[in-house]
XYZ file of C-alpha atoms in Angstrom:
408
model
C -40.693 -15.065 42.764
C -38.613 -17.970 44.086
C -34.868 -17.721 43.734
C -33.259 -19.871 41.056
C -30.742 -22.389 42.521
C -27.147 -22.218 41.356
C -26.406 -25.122 38.928
C -23.783 -27.384 40.323
C -21.552 -26.741 37.320
C -21.211 -23.070 38.292
C -20.470 -23.509 41.876
C -16.975 -23.088 43.216
C -15.241 -26.367 42.353
C -11.504 -26.990 42.059
C -9.712 -27.307 38.708
C -8.862 -31.047 39.099
C -12.470 -31.883 39.746
C -13.760 -29.948 36.757
C -11.093 -31.638 34.479
C -12.417 -34.990 35.701
C -15.952 -34.094 35.034
C -15.087 -32.713 31.622
C -13.528 -36.022 30.563
C -16.812 -37.857 31.565
C -19.235 -35.714 29.703
C -17.356 -33.996 26.823
C -16.644 -35.679 23.535
C -12.831 -36.108 23.203
C -12.337 -33.617 20.293
C -9.878 -31.421 22.116
C -8.216 -33.603 24.663
C -7.997 -32.706 28.450
C -8.194 -29.072 29.027
C -4.974 -27.448 30.104
C -6.841 -25.224 32.528
C -10.410 -24.403 33.586
C -11.051 -20.716 33.436
C -13.735 -19.029 35.462
C -13.337 -15.242 35.006
C -11.693 -12.690 32.712
C -11.060 -9.026 32.784
C -9.071 -6.993 30.303
C -5.975 -9.084 29.169
C -6.179 -11.424 32.166
C -8.039 -14.647 33.046
C -8.396 -16.628 36.263
C -8.503 -20.421 36.566
C -10.742 -22.313 38.908
C -8.002 -22.406 41.601
C -7.621 -18.665 41.543
C -4.357 -18.344 39.519
C -4.167 -15.323 37.100
C -2.879 -15.595 33.526
C -2.092 -13.064 30.912
C -4.013 -14.025 27.841
C -1.783 -13.439 24.866
C -3.843 -15.697 22.500
C -7.241 -13.908 22.885
C -9.168 -17.194 22.876
C -7.597 -17.849 19.325
C -7.746 -14.246 18.177
C -11.362 -13.738 19.337
C -11.214 -11.471 22.316
C -10.088 -8.430 20.300
C -10.840 -5.956 23.100
C -9.924 -8.290 25.982
C -12.313 -9.852 28.392
C -15.462 -8.340 29.812
C -14.922 -5.009 27.805
C -17.479 -2.515 29.312
C -18.575 -1.260 25.930
C -19.290 -4.727 24.587
C -20.842 -5.845 27.896
C -23.145 -2.862 28.019
C -24.283 -3.112 24.455
C -24.946 -6.863 24.701
C -26.932 -6.610 27.928
C -28.926 -3.627 26.807
C -29.890 -5.346 23.575
C -30.745 -8.553 25.310
C -33.020 -6.679 27.633
C -34.625 -5.032 24.738
C -34.784 -7.702 21.930
C -32.956 -10.860 21.958
C -33.788 -12.741 18.972
C -36.102 -12.636 15.855
C -36.221 -15.043 12.962
C -34.704 -14.070 9.653
C -38.273 -13.425 8.295
C -37.595 -10.016 9.945
C -34.839 -7.558 10.520
C -33.462 -5.500 13.306
C -31.744 -2.055 13.241
C -28.469 -3.640 14.719
C -28.382 -6.238 11.914
C -28.667 -3.591 9.179
C -26.214 -1.162 10.804
C -23.498 -3.940 11.167
C -23.960 -5.062 7.507
C -23.558 -1.398 6.497
C -20.323 -1.232 8.439
C -18.888 -4.492 7.104
C -19.945 -3.559 3.511
C -18.110 -0.296 3.778
C -14.967 -1.946 5.165
C -14.829 -4.677 2.487
C -15.029 -2.017 -0.313
C -12.541 0.421 1.233
C -10.439 0.242 -1.830
C -13.348 0.616 -4.193
C -15.909 3.020 -2.606
C -19.343 2.774 -4.157
C -18.974 -0.958 -5.167
C -22.098 -2.818 -4.119
C -21.616 -5.123 -1.204
C -24.028 -7.428 0.718
C -23.589 -9.469 3.899
C -24.718 -12.940 5.078
C -24.362 -13.346 8.715
C -23.355 -16.535 10.450
C -22.352 -17.848 13.851
C -18.810 -18.656 13.158
C -15.920 -18.408 10.671
C -16.461 -21.921 9.487
C -20.145 -21.093 8.724
C -18.994 -17.849 6.801
C -16.814 -19.974 4.709
C -19.649 -22.586 4.009
C -21.761 -19.508 2.811
C -18.938 -18.431 0.513
C -18.423 -21.881 -0.724
C -22.037 -22.215 -1.755
C -21.867 -18.741 -3.439
C -18.901 -20.028 -5.576
C -21.134 -22.835 -6.855
C -23.766 -20.380 -8.122
C -21.210 -19.065 -10.673
C -21.948 -22.323 -12.721
C -18.408 -23.454 -12.107
C -17.118 -25.871 -9.374
C -13.412 -25.736 -9.501
C -11.712 -24.012 -6.419
C -8.075 -23.223 -6.113
C -6.832 -23.259 -2.439
C -3.336 -22.981 -0.913
C -1.266 -25.676 0.827
C -1.044 -24.880 4.425
C -4.615 -23.437 4.470
C -7.058 -23.779 7.314
C -10.714 -22.600 6.686
C -12.701 -24.655 9.191
C -13.924 -28.215 9.923
C -17.408 -28.417 8.585
C -17.510 -30.435 5.271
C -17.287 -27.575 2.825
C -14.632 -25.697 4.764
C -12.754 -28.790 5.376
C -12.715 -29.398 1.582
C -10.547 -26.301 1.144
C -8.361 -27.005 4.254
C -5.282 -28.675 3.184
C -4.156 -30.597 6.280
C -4.431 -34.309 5.545
C -4.785 -35.035 9.257
C -8.116 -33.069 9.216
C -9.279 -34.122 5.760
C -8.666 -37.738 5.254
C -11.010 -39.265 8.072
C -13.929 -37.464 6.432
C -13.372 -37.956 2.739
C -14.815 -37.929 0.191
C -15.286 -34.124 0.665
C -17.179 -31.618 -1.637
C -15.087 -31.989 -4.778
C -13.136 -30.102 -7.399
C -10.521 -28.551 -5.082
C -6.994 -28.041 -6.162
C -4.304 -27.206 -3.766
C -1.270 -25.143 -4.910
C 2.018 -24.455 -3.044
C 1.746 -21.447 -0.717
C 3.193 -18.252 -2.094
C 4.036 -19.721 -5.532
C 2.557 -17.462 -8.129
C 3.804 -19.708 -10.978
C 1.853 -22.602 -9.624
C -1.218 -20.412 -9.107
C -0.999 -19.056 -12.781
C -0.822 -22.673 -13.917
C -3.862 -23.836 -11.909
C -6.370 -20.911 -12.592
C -8.293 -21.300 -15.887
C -11.618 -20.413 -17.419
C -13.277 -23.223 -15.342
C -12.158 -21.812 -12.027
C -15.007 -20.724 -9.752
C -12.798 -19.139 -7.123
C -9.312 -18.775 -5.642
C -9.405 -18.890 -1.898
C -6.561 -17.805 0.317
C -5.559 -16.319 3.714
C -3.313 -13.192 3.782
C -1.512 -14.847 6.742
C -1.862 -18.576 7.369
C -2.311 -18.549 11.110
C -2.767 -22.290 11.776
C 0.310 -23.105 9.565
C 2.504 -21.131 11.765
C 1.662 -17.429 11.178
C 2.942 -17.240 7.586
C 2.216 -14.142 5.486
C 1.820 -14.277 1.704
C 4.723 -12.635 -0.079
C 4.572 -9.176 -1.266
C 2.718 -8.794 -4.532
C 0.922 -12.128 -4.299
C -2.591 -10.669 -3.477
C -2.387 -8.090 -6.278
C -1.351 -10.858 -8.716
C -4.068 -13.204 -7.464
C -6.641 -10.463 -7.944
C -5.498 -9.847 -11.583
C -5.383 -13.561 -12.310
C -8.913 -14.212 -10.882
C -10.477 -11.302 -12.823
C -8.781 -12.346 -16.135
C -10.359 -15.793 -15.890
C -13.771 -14.656 -14.583
C -13.129 -16.323 -11.230
C -14.006 -15.101 -7.818
C -11.224 -14.049 -5.335
C -12.345 -15.196 -1.972
C -10.226 -13.998 1.083
C -10.518 -15.636 4.448
C -10.142 -12.945 7.036
C -11.597 -15.024 9.890
C -8.451 -14.803 12.011
C -6.677 -11.892 10.395
C -9.561 -9.389 10.189
C -11.205 -6.853 12.500
C -7.939 -5.183 13.221
C -5.797 -8.195 14.153
C -3.166 -7.376 11.587
C -3.348 -3.656 11.946
C -5.900 -2.936 9.248
C -9.617 -3.661 9.228
C -8.936 -6.454 6.919
C -5.413 -7.791 6.403
C -5.717 -7.566 2.554
C -6.810 -3.957 2.289
C -3.144 -2.413 2.428
C -2.659 -4.307 -0.927
C -5.096 -2.052 -2.550
C -7.445 -4.793 -3.875
C -10.955 -5.540 -3.372
C -11.995 -9.178 -2.931
C -15.292 -10.693 -4.403
C -15.901 -12.750 -1.187
C -14.500 -11.905 2.322
C -15.253 -14.064 5.356
C -14.977 -12.610 8.820
C -15.587 -13.877 12.365
C -13.416 -14.372 15.474
C -12.618 -10.798 16.654
C -15.813 -9.325 15.302
C -17.944 -10.217 18.362
C -15.273 -10.189 21.112
C -16.411 -13.562 22.211
C -20.005 -13.478 21.169
C -20.481 -15.934 18.410
C -20.771 -14.167 14.990
C -19.341 -14.489 11.445
C -20.086 -12.850 8.204
C -19.620 -13.513 4.496
C -19.368 -10.185 2.586
C -19.768 -10.351 -1.099
C -18.890 -7.372 -3.422
C -19.796 -6.229 -6.994
C -21.679 -9.077 -9.041
C -20.886 -11.619 -6.409
C -23.245 -9.735 -4.129
C -26.162 -11.035 -6.049
C -25.208 -14.820 -6.138
C -27.131 -15.841 -2.955
C -30.810 -15.340 -3.386
C -33.965 -16.333 -1.416
C -33.844 -20.019 -0.458
C -30.202 -20.601 -1.422
C -28.862 -20.317 2.099
C -30.080 -19.653 5.678
C -29.154 -19.480 9.402
C -31.489 -19.494 12.423
C -29.218 -17.378 14.658
C -27.067 -15.621 12.037
C -27.274 -11.884 12.414
C -29.489 -11.935 15.601
C -29.572 -8.556 17.281
C -27.296 -9.553 20.173
C -24.533 -10.746 17.993
C -25.038 -7.755 15.787
C -24.868 -5.239 18.485
C -21.716 -6.876 19.840
C -20.169 -6.502 16.330
C -21.070 -2.803 16.356
C -19.656 -2.264 19.776
C -16.318 -3.796 18.672
C -16.027 -1.707 15.598
C -16.989 1.458 17.649
C -14.253 0.846 20.221
C -11.608 0.137 17.509
C -12.451 3.425 15.803
C -12.865 5.477 19.067
C -9.537 4.397 20.683
C -7.490 4.299 17.454
C -6.568 0.626 17.946
C -5.521 -0.029 14.354
C -2.474 2.174 14.894
C -1.882 0.726 18.327
C -1.844 -2.769 16.901
C 0.841 -1.947 14.464
C 2.911 -0.332 17.193
C 2.514 -3.287 19.486
C 3.310 -5.893 16.864
C 6.432 -4.068 15.940
C 7.406 -3.842 19.611
C 6.854 -7.470 20.264
C 9.014 -8.358 17.362
C 11.728 -6.108 18.431
C 11.930 -7.162 22.046
C 11.706 -10.858 21.204
C 14.432 -10.742 18.691
C 16.535 -8.449 21.040
C 16.755 -11.519 23.550
C 19.207 -12.997 21.165
C 18.310 -16.448 22.409
C 19.837 -19.257 20.367
C 16.539 -21.111 20.225
C 14.704 -18.187 18.576
C 15.184 -17.956 14.805
C 13.096 -15.024 13.853
C 9.530 -13.466 14.338
C 7.066 -13.086 11.453
C 3.519 -11.946 11.003
C 1.467 -8.857 10.872
C 0.137 -6.525 13.463
C -0.859 -8.606 16.654
C -0.790 -11.882 14.841
C 2.864 -13.058 15.334
C 4.749 -16.263 15.075
C 7.994 -16.707 17.151
C 9.877 -19.137 14.991
C 12.134 -21.461 16.898
C 15.297 -23.100 15.647
C 13.858 -26.542 16.539
C 10.548 -28.361 17.399
C 10.215 -27.430 21.062
C 7.233 -24.989 20.662
C 4.607 -27.164 22.379
C 6.823 -27.606 25.437
C 7.582 -23.850 25.555
C 3.932 -23.134 25.369
C 3.232 -25.405 28.348
C 6.111 -23.809 30.223
C 4.952 -20.208 29.723
C 1.484 -21.355 30.699
C 2.815 -22.437 34.051
C 4.380 -19.069 34.230
C 1.096 -17.392 33.741
C 1.010 -16.639 30.014
C -1.253 -18.056 27.214
C 0.251 -18.560 23.808
C 0.026 -21.738 21.631
C 1.998 -23.725 19.177
C 0.381 -24.053 15.869
C 3.341 -25.794 14.399
C 6.155 -27.819 16.121
C 8.668 -24.894 15.828
C 6.340 -21.857 16.089
C 4.713 -20.044 19.051
C 1.728 -17.943 18.101
C 1.106 -14.792 19.972
C -2.178 -12.968 19.341
C -3.008 -10.829 22.345
C -6.019 -8.545 22.703
C -5.668 -5.389 20.561
C -5.629 -3.360 23.737
C -2.465 -5.130 25.034
C 0.228 -2.839 26.376
C 3.998 -3.023 26.401
C 4.240 -4.166 30.038
C 2.170 -7.253 29.133
C 4.470 -8.135 26.298
C 7.609 -7.350 28.344
C 6.442 -9.826 30.939
C 6.037 -12.590 28.411
C 9.572 -11.834 26.992
C 11.027 -11.900 30.427
C 9.514 -15.504 30.906
C 10.731 -16.797 27.581
C 14.420 -17.510 28.289
C 13.593 -19.847 31.100
C 10.860 -21.622 29.142
C 13.173 -22.106 26.189
C 15.903 -23.373 28.282
C 13.727 -25.793 30.207
C 12.055 -27.134 27.131
C 13.403 -29.717 24.735
C 12.150 -30.856 21.397
């Protein structure tokens, strides 16, 4: 058999040249890339010029186990060598097993409650599936929260509150009402007997890592049930251990009707899921939704591997320990530019006293650390769940110089 030639795109090329080529062929939806990465291992990645970085953003909360985790790599390669894809006219053992795991997780607080799963390729698609499920209640009104981010496809965008994302694509799928984040009085006033669903995030990551106030989730569950509405919780960024529990809403003791999951579930392999519990599990029926690649055996085996490692290595407890440690050491800096740290588990926002976050994120990138600035005054830190204190200490050591050198 003749050897395959190496595509030009994968040959050793410097970063500047790759950025130039990127600008020529990629749609300008993200702007110019800050770096071009070519390799990752554990919590580290390397760029095309050979520089190493500590990835404390996990590809936006995706690489839950870090880069090239051996258990995930082994599972994916073995599955791909065995059976890579079948259509959804058929099933595979990995698909069924992963659905069983996710159904059990979603009903942790109500064991025995029926639960069913629809697999997708992303969090946005999981939210599209949930959106369609809400329409099958016979109602159309959805209550969402200000500051929300649920994705950029048309349905997911309709429940995303940021005008910058919404307005160029209006009219969007309708009958969505936004209420102030964390304001229970506003929620009570908005939910009525015409409401199909209340949709929320337990921690608004894109809005600056803002957790819901204590008691809000329980009140939202009670209010939704009283009006026959679905409670839909978007766990795309917060789920799969990111916030120190399998799902960030589970410690509140409630069970949601719809839960959307993605990001950390596949450790970089594209996968999402919409999990419906109780009567909501029967809303989607044959012909009402579909996905060519959703639930394919390679994606499913990746999800099973991630869940297996989190269980085996006790990572939920580790996440809570590391999150508390990060908060402690950042606040111990006593730097005047740092106001406070908020968040849950290993989804943390370093809230600054002014709007210098973007410049600080660039400065720590130059120093070899990846974080981002979802808001002008907030740095988001979402490292792999396997991060250790020495990685967090290194970031904290680099922060004062980055803060001092950056200006709003």
